[in-house]
Short mmCIF file of C-alpha atoms and ligand atoms in Angstrom, two decimals:
data_model
loop_
_atom_site.label_atom_id
_atom_site.label_comp_id
_atom_site.label_asym_id
_atom_site.label_seq_id
_atom_site.Cartn_x
_atom_site.Cartn_y
_atom_site.Cartn_z
CA MET Z 30 157.69 102.31 30.02
CA ASN Z 31 158.51 105.94 29.75
CA ILE Z 32 159.02 107.83 26.51
CA LEU Z 33 161.13 111.00 27.02
CA ILE Z 34 162.14 113.85 24.83
CA GLU Z 35 165.72 115.15 25.19
CA ASN Z 36 166.91 118.27 23.29
CA LYS Z 37 170.34 116.69 22.82
CA LYS Z 38 172.33 114.81 20.17
CA VAL Z 39 171.97 111.02 20.29
CA SER Z 40 175.66 110.66 21.09
CA GLU Z 41 175.10 112.82 24.30
CA VAL Z 42 172.52 110.46 25.79
CA LYS Z 43 173.46 107.26 27.55
CA ALA Z 44 171.35 104.06 26.78
CA ASP Z 45 171.75 100.33 26.52
CA ILE Z 46 170.64 100.21 22.93
CA LYS Z 47 170.59 102.82 20.17
CA ILE Z 48 168.00 102.45 17.29
CA VAL Z 49 169.07 103.65 13.85
CA LEU Z 50 166.40 103.59 11.06
CA VAL Z 51 168.03 103.04 7.66
CA LEU Z 52 166.09 105.09 5.12
CA ASP Z 53 165.86 104.38 1.44
CA LYS Z 54 168.45 101.55 1.82
CA ASN Z 55 171.07 104.28 2.11
CA LEU Z 56 174.02 102.86 4.01
CA ASP Z 57 176.10 105.97 3.33
CA HIS Z 58 174.28 108.26 5.73
CA LYS Z 59 176.44 109.76 8.46
CA TRP Z 60 174.32 107.95 11.20
CA ILE Z 61 175.37 104.50 9.89
CA GLU Z 62 178.66 103.70 11.61
CA ASP Z 63 178.75 99.97 10.69
CA LYS Z 64 178.38 100.03 6.91
CA ILE Z 65 181.08 97.36 6.33
CA GLU Z 66 179.69 95.01 8.96
CA LEU Z 67 176.14 95.54 7.74
CA GLU Z 68 177.11 94.71 4.13
CA PHE Z 69 179.09 91.68 5.26
CA LEU Z 70 175.96 90.42 7.15
CA GLY Z 71 173.83 90.94 4.04
CA PHE Z 72 171.76 93.65 5.49
CA LYS Z 73 170.06 95.74 2.72
CA GLY Z 74 167.74 97.97 4.70
CA GLU Z 75 164.61 96.57 3.38
CA SER Z 76 161.37 97.31 5.20
CA GLU Z 77 161.16 95.45 8.57
CA GLU Z 78 164.67 94.10 8.17
CA SER Z 79 166.75 94.44 11.23
CA CYS Z 80 170.36 93.87 12.38
CA LEU Z 81 171.90 94.30 15.79
CA ILE Z 82 175.58 95.22 15.74
CA GLY Z 83 177.04 95.64 19.23
CA LYS Z 84 174.62 97.92 20.96
CA THR Z 85 173.17 99.51 17.77
CA LEU Z 86 170.05 98.12 16.21
CA TYR Z 87 169.64 99.07 12.51
CA VAL Z 88 166.16 98.65 11.03
CA GLY Z 89 165.19 99.13 7.34
CA CYS Z 90 162.55 101.79 6.68
CA GLU Z 91 161.20 102.66 3.26
CA SER Z 92 160.66 106.42 3.80
CA THR Z 93 159.77 109.12 6.27
CA ASN Z 94 156.10 108.46 5.78
CA ASN Z 95 154.55 108.07 9.19
CA ASP Z 96 153.28 104.51 8.42
CA GLU Z 97 156.86 103.41 7.57
CA ILE Z 98 158.23 105.05 10.69
CA ARG Z 99 155.57 103.29 12.83
CA LEU Z 100 156.27 99.98 11.26
CA SER Z 101 160.09 100.12 11.55
CA SER Z 102 159.88 101.44 15.15
CA ALA Z 103 157.59 98.60 16.13
CA LYS Z 104 160.00 96.14 14.48
CA ALA Z 105 162.76 97.57 16.66
CA ILE Z 106 160.84 97.22 19.89
CA ASN Z 107 159.92 93.66 18.93
CA VAL Z 108 163.61 92.86 18.64
CA ILE Z 109 164.71 94.80 21.74
CA LYS Z 110 162.01 93.45 24.07
CA LYS Z 111 163.63 89.99 23.84
CA THR Z 112 166.85 91.50 25.22
CA LYS Z 113 167.79 92.61 28.69
CA ALA Z 114 168.03 96.27 27.64
CA LYS Z 115 166.41 98.73 29.94
CA THR Z 116 167.18 101.99 28.18
CA ILE Z 117 166.83 102.88 24.50
CA LYS Z 118 167.73 106.01 22.47
CA ILE Z 119 166.70 107.09 19.02
CA GLY Z 120 166.97 110.30 16.95
CA THR Z 121 164.06 111.79 14.89
CA TYR Z 122 163.02 111.28 11.34
CA ALA Z 123 160.84 114.27 10.49
CA ASN Z 124 158.83 114.78 7.29
CA GLU Z 125 156.91 117.89 6.27
CA CYS Z 126 154.98 117.83 9.47
CA PRO Z 127 157.58 117.63 12.25
CA GLY Z 128 155.53 116.10 15.17
CA VAL Z 129 153.84 113.38 13.12
CA ASN Z 130 156.68 110.85 13.18
CA ILE Z 131 157.45 111.39 16.85
CA LYS Z 132 153.75 110.54 17.43
CA ALA Z 133 154.13 107.41 15.16
CA MET Z 134 157.20 106.34 17.05
CA SER Z 135 155.55 106.65 20.38
CA GLU Z 136 152.59 104.62 19.11
CA ALA Z 137 154.90 101.94 17.79
CA PHE Z 138 156.84 101.64 21.04
CA ILE Z 139 153.63 101.11 23.09
CA LEU Z 140 151.82 98.93 20.54
CA GLY Z 141 154.91 96.92 19.85
CA SER Z 142 155.47 96.15 23.52
CA TYR Z 143 151.98 94.88 24.05
CA ALA Z 144 151.57 91.22 24.98
CA TYR Z 145 148.53 89.40 26.36
CA GLU Z 146 149.87 87.07 29.08
CA GLU Z 147 146.95 86.99 31.54
CA TYR Z 148 146.71 83.16 31.26
CA LYS Z 149 150.38 82.28 31.01
CA SER Z 150 151.75 80.88 34.09
CA LYS Z 151 155.22 82.15 33.24
CA LYS Z 152 155.06 85.77 32.09
CA ASN Z 153 157.68 87.57 30.14
CA THR Z 154 158.53 90.77 32.05
CA LEU Z 155 159.21 93.85 29.88
CA ASN Z 156 162.70 95.04 30.70
CA ILE Z 157 162.47 98.29 28.81
CA GLU Z 158 162.07 101.23 31.23
CA THR Z 159 162.92 104.38 29.26
CA ILE Z 160 162.92 105.33 25.54
CA THR Z 161 164.68 108.62 24.91
CA ILE Z 162 163.80 110.42 21.67
CA CYS Z 163 166.63 112.88 21.04
CA LEU Z 164 165.85 116.00 19.06
CA GLU Z 165 168.62 115.39 16.54
CA ASP Z 166 167.16 114.79 13.12
CA TYR Z 167 168.26 112.46 10.29
CA ASN Z 168 167.65 115.22 7.74
CA ASP Z 169 168.69 118.01 10.13
CA VAL Z 170 165.06 119.28 10.53
CA GLU Z 171 164.58 121.40 13.66
CA ILE Z 172 161.77 120.18 15.92
CA SER Z 173 160.70 122.29 18.90
CA GLU Z 174 160.57 120.57 22.35
CA THR Z 175 156.96 121.66 22.71
CA THR Z 176 155.86 120.01 19.53
CA ALA Z 177 157.83 116.92 20.35
CA ASN Z 178 156.32 116.62 23.82
CA LYS Z 179 152.81 117.05 22.53
CA SER Z 180 153.37 114.36 19.93
CA VAL Z 181 154.62 111.92 22.51
CA LYS Z 182 151.49 112.60 24.64
CA THR Z 183 149.14 112.09 21.65
CA GLY Z 184 150.94 109.03 20.52
CA THR Z 185 151.08 107.39 23.93
CA THR Z 186 147.40 108.14 24.67
CA VAL Z 187 146.18 106.69 21.36
CA ALA Z 188 148.37 103.54 21.71
CA THR Z 189 147.47 103.01 25.40
CA SER Z 190 143.78 103.25 24.45
CA THR Z 191 144.37 100.79 21.70
CA ASN Z 192 146.02 98.39 24.09
CA PHE Z 193 143.02 98.84 26.45
CA ALA Z 194 140.74 97.71 23.64
CA LYS Z 195 143.06 94.71 22.87
CA ASP Z 196 142.86 93.67 26.51
CA LEU Z 197 139.05 93.62 26.39
CA VAL Z 198 139.04 91.52 23.16
CA ASN Z 199 141.65 89.09 24.39
CA GLU Z 200 139.92 88.34 27.67
CA ILE Z 201 138.21 84.88 27.78
CA PRO Z 202 134.41 84.68 27.24
CA TYR Z 203 133.79 83.20 30.68
CA GLU Z 204 135.00 86.51 32.11
CA MET Z 205 134.06 88.99 29.42
CA ASN Z 206 130.26 89.18 29.44
CA SER Z 207 127.75 92.04 29.29
CA LEU Z 208 128.15 92.74 33.00
CA LYS Z 209 131.92 93.00 32.72
CA LEU Z 210 131.56 95.36 29.88
CA GLU Z 211 129.21 97.40 32.04
CA GLU Z 212 131.90 97.46 34.77
CA ILE Z 213 134.54 98.63 32.29
CA ALA Z 214 132.22 101.29 30.80
CA LYS Z 215 131.40 102.63 34.28
CA GLY Z 216 135.18 102.65 35.12
CA LEU Z 217 135.65 105.36 32.36
CA LYS Z 218 133.82 107.72 34.63
CA SER Z 219 137.07 108.31 36.45
CA ILE Z 220 138.13 110.47 33.51
CA LYS Z 221 137.18 114.15 33.53
CA ASP Z 222 133.87 114.99 31.79
CA VAL Z 223 132.91 111.39 31.27
CA THR Z 224 129.51 109.97 32.35
CA CYS Z 225 127.96 106.59 31.87
CA ASN Z 226 124.45 105.23 31.80
CA SER Z 227 123.72 101.55 31.73
CA TYR Z 228 120.36 100.04 30.75
CA GLY Z 229 118.93 96.57 31.25
CA LYS Z 230 115.92 94.45 30.12
CA LYS Z 231 113.26 96.73 31.51
CA PHE Z 232 114.59 99.73 29.52
CA LEU Z 233 115.01 97.65 26.35
CA LYS Z 234 111.39 96.48 26.63
CA GLU Z 235 110.13 100.09 27.22
CA GLN Z 236 112.06 101.19 24.19
CA GLY Z 237 110.63 98.42 21.97
CA MET Z 238 113.97 96.96 21.30
CA GLY Z 239 112.59 93.55 20.31
CA ALA Z 240 115.56 92.68 18.04
CA PHE Z 241 118.23 93.22 20.73
CA LEU Z 242 116.11 91.42 23.31
CA ALA Z 243 115.58 88.34 21.12
CA VAL Z 244 119.32 87.87 20.64
CA ASN Z 245 119.79 87.90 24.44
CA ARG Z 246 116.91 85.35 25.11
CA ALA Z 247 119.03 82.19 25.40
CA SER Z 248 121.75 83.84 27.58
CA HIS Z 249 121.77 83.44 31.37
CA ILE Z 250 123.43 86.83 31.58
CA PRO Z 251 121.16 89.98 31.06
CA PRO Z 252 121.71 92.34 28.22
CA ARG Z 253 123.20 95.77 28.62
CA LEU Z 254 122.90 98.89 26.59
CA LEU Z 255 125.81 101.04 27.65
CA HIS Z 256 125.90 104.70 26.85
CA VAL Z 257 129.17 106.54 27.76
CA VAL Z 258 129.46 110.20 27.07
CA TYR Z 259 132.48 112.48 27.05
CA LYS Z 260 131.27 116.05 27.03
CA PRO Z 261 133.80 118.84 27.61
CA GLU Z 262 132.76 122.46 28.08
CA ASN Z 263 132.07 124.21 24.77
CA ALA Z 264 132.32 121.00 22.78
CA LYS Z 265 132.25 121.27 19.00
CA GLU Z 266 130.59 118.46 16.95
CA LYS Z 267 128.91 115.43 18.49
CA PHE Z 268 130.47 112.07 17.39
CA ILE Z 269 128.37 109.06 18.18
CA TYR Z 270 130.06 105.65 17.96
CA VAL Z 271 128.03 102.46 18.19
CA GLY Z 272 129.82 99.22 18.94
CA LYS Z 273 128.72 95.52 18.45
CA GLY Z 274 129.15 93.99 21.85
CA LEU Z 275 128.52 90.27 21.27
CA THR Z 276 130.56 88.81 24.08
CA TYR Z 277 130.24 85.43 22.44
CA ASP Z 278 128.75 84.36 19.17
CA THR Z 279 127.95 80.66 19.00
CA GLY Z 280 125.68 81.44 15.99
CA GLY Z 281 122.61 80.58 18.13
CA LEU Z 282 120.35 77.76 16.97
CA SER Z 283 121.92 78.23 13.49
CA LEU Z 284 124.98 77.01 15.28
CA LYS Z 285 128.42 77.72 13.99
CA PRO Z 286 130.71 74.77 13.06
CA GLY Z 287 133.44 74.35 15.61
CA ASN Z 288 136.26 75.76 13.53
CA HIS Z 289 134.21 78.91 12.77
CA MET Z 290 133.14 79.39 16.47
CA VAL Z 291 136.74 79.57 17.81
CA THR Z 292 137.81 83.27 18.04
CA MET Z 293 134.22 84.37 18.45
CA LYS Z 294 135.09 85.92 21.83
CA SER Z 295 136.27 88.78 19.55
CA ASP Z 296 132.70 89.51 18.45
CA MET Z 297 132.66 92.33 21.03
CA SER Z 298 135.57 94.08 19.32
CA GLY Z 299 133.36 96.88 18.06
CA SER Z 300 132.40 97.73 21.66
CA ALA Z 301 136.08 97.54 22.68
CA ALA Z 302 136.92 99.93 19.87
CA VAL Z 303 134.24 102.51 20.72
CA LEU Z 304 135.17 102.48 24.42
CA GLY Z 305 138.80 102.81 23.45
CA ILE Z 306 138.05 105.79 21.18
CA LEU Z 307 136.06 107.53 23.97
CA LYS Z 308 138.87 106.92 26.53
CA GLY Z 309 141.49 108.32 24.21
CA ALA Z 310 139.43 111.31 23.20
CA ALA Z 311 138.61 112.13 26.85
CA GLU Z 312 142.21 111.67 28.00
CA LEU Z 313 143.50 114.04 25.28
CA GLU Z 314 140.66 116.48 26.22
CA LEU Z 315 139.63 116.83 22.54
CA PRO Z 316 137.15 119.65 22.07
CA TYR Z 317 134.36 117.30 20.78
CA GLU Z 318 131.44 115.59 22.37
CA VAL Z 319 132.02 111.80 21.99
CA HIS Z 320 129.46 109.13 22.74
CA ALA Z 321 130.14 105.33 22.83
CA ILE Z 322 126.93 103.19 22.66
CA VAL Z 323 127.41 99.55 23.18
CA GLY Z 324 124.93 96.72 22.66
CA ALA Z 325 126.17 93.98 24.93
CA THR Z 326 124.97 90.41 25.06
CA GLU Z 327 125.92 86.93 23.91
CA ASN Z 328 124.41 84.88 21.11
CA ALA Z 329 123.88 81.61 22.97
CA ILE Z 330 121.61 78.42 22.64
CA GLY Z 331 119.02 77.14 25.06
CA PRO Z 332 115.30 76.47 25.40
CA GLU Z 333 114.58 80.20 25.24
CA ALA Z 334 116.68 80.87 22.08
CA TYR Z 335 115.14 82.88 19.26
CA LYS Z 336 114.59 80.75 16.18
CA PRO Z 337 114.83 80.84 12.45
CA ASP Z 338 111.29 81.63 11.37
CA ASP Z 339 110.66 84.01 14.21
CA VAL Z 340 109.56 87.54 13.48
CA LEU Z 341 110.89 90.33 15.60
CA THR Z 342 109.98 94.07 15.95
CA ALA Z 343 112.76 96.61 16.21
CA LYS Z 344 112.59 99.89 18.05
CA ASN Z 345 111.52 101.79 14.92
CA GLY Z 346 108.58 99.46 14.36
CA LYS Z 347 110.13 97.51 11.42
CA THR Z 348 109.49 93.72 11.53
CA ILE Z 349 112.32 91.28 10.78
CA GLU Z 350 112.01 87.77 9.59
CA ILE Z 351 114.75 85.58 11.12
CA ARG Z 352 116.13 83.15 8.66
CA ASN Z 353 119.58 82.70 10.37
CA THR Z 354 120.18 83.28 14.05
CA ASP Z 355 123.92 83.70 13.29
CA ALA Z 356 123.17 87.11 11.69
CA GLU Z 357 122.59 88.43 15.20
CA GLY Z 358 124.94 91.50 15.30
CA ARG Z 359 122.80 93.41 12.82
CA LEU Z 360 119.76 92.81 15.09
CA VAL Z 361 121.49 94.24 18.18
CA LEU Z 362 122.86 97.08 16.08
CA ALA Z 363 119.47 97.82 14.58
CA ASP Z 364 117.99 98.79 17.97
CA CYS Z 365 121.20 100.60 19.07
CA LEU Z 366 121.30 102.64 15.79
CA CYS Z 367 117.65 103.72 16.31
CA TYR Z 368 118.63 104.79 19.76
CA ALA Z 369 121.75 106.64 18.59
CA CYS Z 370 119.80 108.57 15.99
CA GLU Z 371 117.56 109.98 18.69
CA GLN Z 372 120.65 111.50 20.31
CA LYS Z 373 121.04 113.82 17.25
CA PRO Z 374 124.67 113.07 16.18
CA ASP Z 375 126.65 115.20 13.83
CA TYR Z 376 128.53 112.02 12.92
CA LEU Z 377 127.32 108.46 13.49
CA ILE Z 378 129.78 105.61 13.15
CA ASP Z 379 129.11 102.01 13.96
CA MET Z 380 131.95 99.50 14.35
CA ALA Z 381 131.11 95.81 14.18
CA THR Z 382 132.62 92.35 13.49
CA LEU Z 383 129.54 91.98 11.32
CA THR Z 384 130.34 89.49 8.50
CA GLY Z 385 132.76 86.87 7.36
CA ALA Z 386 131.96 88.09 3.86
CA CYS Z 387 133.88 91.31 4.67
CA VAL Z 388 136.91 89.24 5.49
CA VAL Z 389 136.48 87.29 2.24
CA ALA Z 390 136.26 90.58 0.31
CA LEU Z 391 139.10 92.56 1.85
CA GLY Z 392 141.22 90.05 3.81
CA ASN Z 393 142.17 90.10 7.44
CA TYR Z 394 143.75 93.55 7.93
CA THR Z 395 141.30 95.83 6.25
CA THR Z 396 138.10 97.49 7.55
CA GLY Z 397 135.06 97.66 5.19
CA VAL Z 398 133.71 101.17 4.96
CA MET Z 399 130.05 101.67 4.00
CA GLY Z 400 127.66 104.62 3.96
CA HIS Z 401 125.68 106.96 1.80
CA SER Z 402 127.95 110.02 1.85
CA SER Z 403 130.97 109.72 -0.44
CA GLU Z 404 132.50 112.76 1.21
CA LEU Z 405 132.31 111.25 4.68
CA LYS Z 406 133.67 107.91 3.45
CA ASP Z 407 136.63 109.73 1.79
CA THR Z 408 137.44 111.82 4.83
CA LEU Z 409 137.41 108.79 7.04
CA MET Z 410 139.57 106.73 4.69
CA GLN Z 411 142.08 109.43 4.27
CA ASN Z 412 142.38 109.91 7.99
CA ALA Z 413 142.56 106.04 8.48
CA GLU Z 414 145.56 106.08 6.12
CA LYS Z 415 147.31 108.69 8.15
CA SER Z 416 146.76 106.68 11.22
CA GLY Z 417 148.13 103.38 9.84
CA GLU Z 418 144.74 101.73 9.41
CA LEU Z 419 143.75 99.94 6.22
CA THR Z 420 140.30 100.50 4.82
CA GLY Z 421 138.44 99.63 1.63
CA THR Z 422 135.11 100.81 0.51
CA LEU Z 423 132.19 98.55 -0.23
CA PRO Z 424 129.56 100.22 -2.36
CA PHE Z 425 125.81 100.09 -1.67
CA ASN Z 426 123.51 99.55 -4.60
CA ARG Z 427 119.76 99.32 -5.20
CA TYR Z 428 119.84 95.73 -6.55
CA LEU Z 429 121.53 94.23 -3.47
CA LYS Z 430 119.03 96.03 -1.25
CA LYS Z 431 116.24 94.04 -2.90
CA LEU Z 432 117.86 90.74 -1.60
CA LEU Z 433 116.62 91.51 1.92
CA LYS Z 434 112.96 91.33 1.02
CA SER Z 435 110.79 89.01 3.14
CA SER Z 436 107.36 87.59 2.26
CA ILE Z 437 106.22 87.51 5.83
CA ALA Z 438 107.84 90.62 7.42
CA ASP Z 439 109.19 94.04 6.38
CA LEU Z 440 112.65 92.54 5.76
CA SER Z 441 114.69 89.39 6.32
CA ASN Z 442 117.78 89.39 8.55
CA ILE Z 443 119.76 87.67 5.81
CA SER Z 444 120.19 88.17 2.04
CA SER Z 445 118.57 85.65 -0.35
CA SER Z 446 121.96 85.50 -2.23
CA SER Z 447 125.21 84.16 -0.78
CA TYR Z 448 127.20 86.99 -2.67
CA GLY Z 449 127.89 90.48 -1.42
CA GLY Z 450 127.21 89.54 2.25
CA ALA Z 451 129.10 92.47 3.76
CA ILE Z 452 127.18 94.99 1.70
CA THR Z 453 123.75 93.43 2.29
CA ALA Z 454 124.48 93.47 6.09
CA GLY Z 455 125.27 97.24 5.77
CA LEU Z 456 122.11 97.72 3.82
CA PHE Z 457 120.21 95.82 6.53
CA LEU Z 458 121.52 98.41 9.08
CA ASP Z 459 120.47 101.24 6.81
CA ASN Z 460 116.81 100.39 7.62
CA PHE Z 461 117.44 101.51 11.19
CA VAL Z 462 119.25 104.85 10.46
CA ALA Z 463 116.76 107.68 10.65
CA ASP Z 464 116.47 109.84 7.48
CA ASP Z 465 118.01 112.88 9.07
CA CYS Z 466 121.14 110.73 9.91
CA LYS Z 467 121.59 108.97 6.59
CA ASP Z 468 124.45 111.27 5.40
CA LYS Z 469 126.08 111.46 8.82
CA TRP Z 470 126.37 107.66 9.11
CA LEU Z 471 129.17 105.30 8.38
CA HIS Z 472 129.27 101.53 9.00
CA LEU Z 473 132.71 100.01 9.62
CA ASP Z 474 132.83 96.23 9.23
CA ILE Z 475 135.88 95.25 11.34
CA ALA Z 476 135.54 91.49 11.09
CA GLY Z 477 138.92 91.28 9.43
CA PRO Z 478 141.24 93.47 11.50
CA ALA Z 479 139.56 92.97 14.87
CA TYR Z 480 141.27 89.71 15.64
CA VAL Z 481 144.29 88.25 13.99
CA GLU Z 482 146.06 85.48 15.79
CA LYS Z 483 149.51 86.28 14.47
CA ASP Z 484 151.44 89.49 14.99
CA TRP Z 485 151.39 91.86 12.09
CA GLY Z 486 152.84 95.26 11.39
N1 LIG K 1969 130.22 87.59 14.10
C1 LIG K 1969 130.03 87.09 12.87
C2 LIG K 1969 130.84 87.59 11.81
C3 LIG K 1969 132.30 87.31 11.83
C4 LIG K 1969 132.78 86.17 11.08
C5 LIG K 1969 133.17 88.04 12.48
C6 LIG K 1969 134.12 85.92 11.12
C7 LIG K 1969 134.51 87.76 12.51
C8 LIG K 1969 135.04 86.68 11.77
C9 LIG K 1969 128.48 87.33 12.54
O1 LIG K 1969 127.61 87.44 13.61
C10 LIG K 1969 128.04 86.21 11.60
O2 LIG K 1969 127.99 85.18 12.08
N2 LIG K 1969 127.67 86.59 10.43
C11 LIG K 1969 127.29 85.60 9.43
C12 LIG K 1969 126.15 86.15 8.58
C13 LIG K 1969 125.40 85.21 7.78
C14 LIG K 1969 124.67 84.20 8.61
C15 LIG K 1969 124.53 85.86 6.79
C16 LIG K 1969 128.46 85.26 8.63
O3 LIG K 1969 129.32 86.11 8.23
O4 LIG K 1969 128.65 84.01 8.22
ZN1 LIG K 1970 126.85 85.52 14.09
ZN1 LIG K 1971 128.46 88.03 15.44
#
């Protein structure tokens, strides 16, 4: 599917279907040629409402905010992909910053046309070949061709990287194991300025990563610590992303009940996200050094499995009493965070499907943001909003921290209370973030948004 910019009026371009976004429920705008029919059909122009009249698809859109443009453009693609249309045209809907909504539209077209059909014997082929964005604006804003083309490039790269991450998460657990993740990480080396190192058991032992190794013990597939780096010449700040790469989470000996286990192939979503971020950053040739560090293994059961009551020693020497083997992600991340801090990041961000408690707190669509620096949390959350991502902050406090105390080791891998589980998991991780990294670190619990079985937005 190609997205093209044409410096022409919408009427001057030929296409099978034209998309018209109806802003502010205003059916009197000059672009709406079917007002009477739309009213007859009860179309009000509400958000995500759509109506196809002849070869024009009208979609309601609340405002020119980029999130609304992305949502309504995705809705349009969802309708059109069920038709035989090969070519589509649309005008622009600029706000104060002219390129932003072209980027949002491009993202929507690519994200909205995503489908995972690897295991369907009959696949739906996507008929859409070309989408032309004409530089004629709903509010007569002038947009330069250069800005428009740059926005398409950014939007398509971001969305293609997102779809790359989705493919990794959707793959079945029989295929998606630590060795497969290694293969994918190494594949990123084909992008300019990207290198990849992969480490196995020997390295983990040398590094004293006793927590990570214990989680891997029952698996017949070896663990992998993957370290992918994008380092362009004269790079500015160093961003280090750490991803939870649990390719399957059975819960271990503290076995999950069947209905909680299903979907746990998605427990490597953090690793998919960090690899996707690195891929996007490198393809856009951003002027930053970006690292993706992945702790890849599965949490299985078997004679070698680590047990509740075991005591493990992490890379920084801290000892951990195991009281529940299902709280395994934090163990893998503990060692990976120690390793990441040694790389001297300017920003350290971990992404993990860490707790069901985060989903209870914030619901399915929202990422839980935790960390010590309010400034960093605010910056991330403001940028998330601009990107169409939902976030909510979960505040640390000294009282919850005490719930991780253990009588036998330095700390316990679970809290002694059943409340505040997302925060206590974040506070557990804090034990493995070096002092000079505390204010550079953010923990993103993505258990909610990582995997939703129904389409949304
Ligand atoms: N991978 C799960 C968390 C999870 C739950 C992700 C639901 C996505 C959806 C994690 O390893 C886990 O099992 N956490 C436990 C922690 C508990 C034992 C303290 C949980 O949330 O129940
Ligand atoms: Zn678990
Ligand atoms: Zn898990």
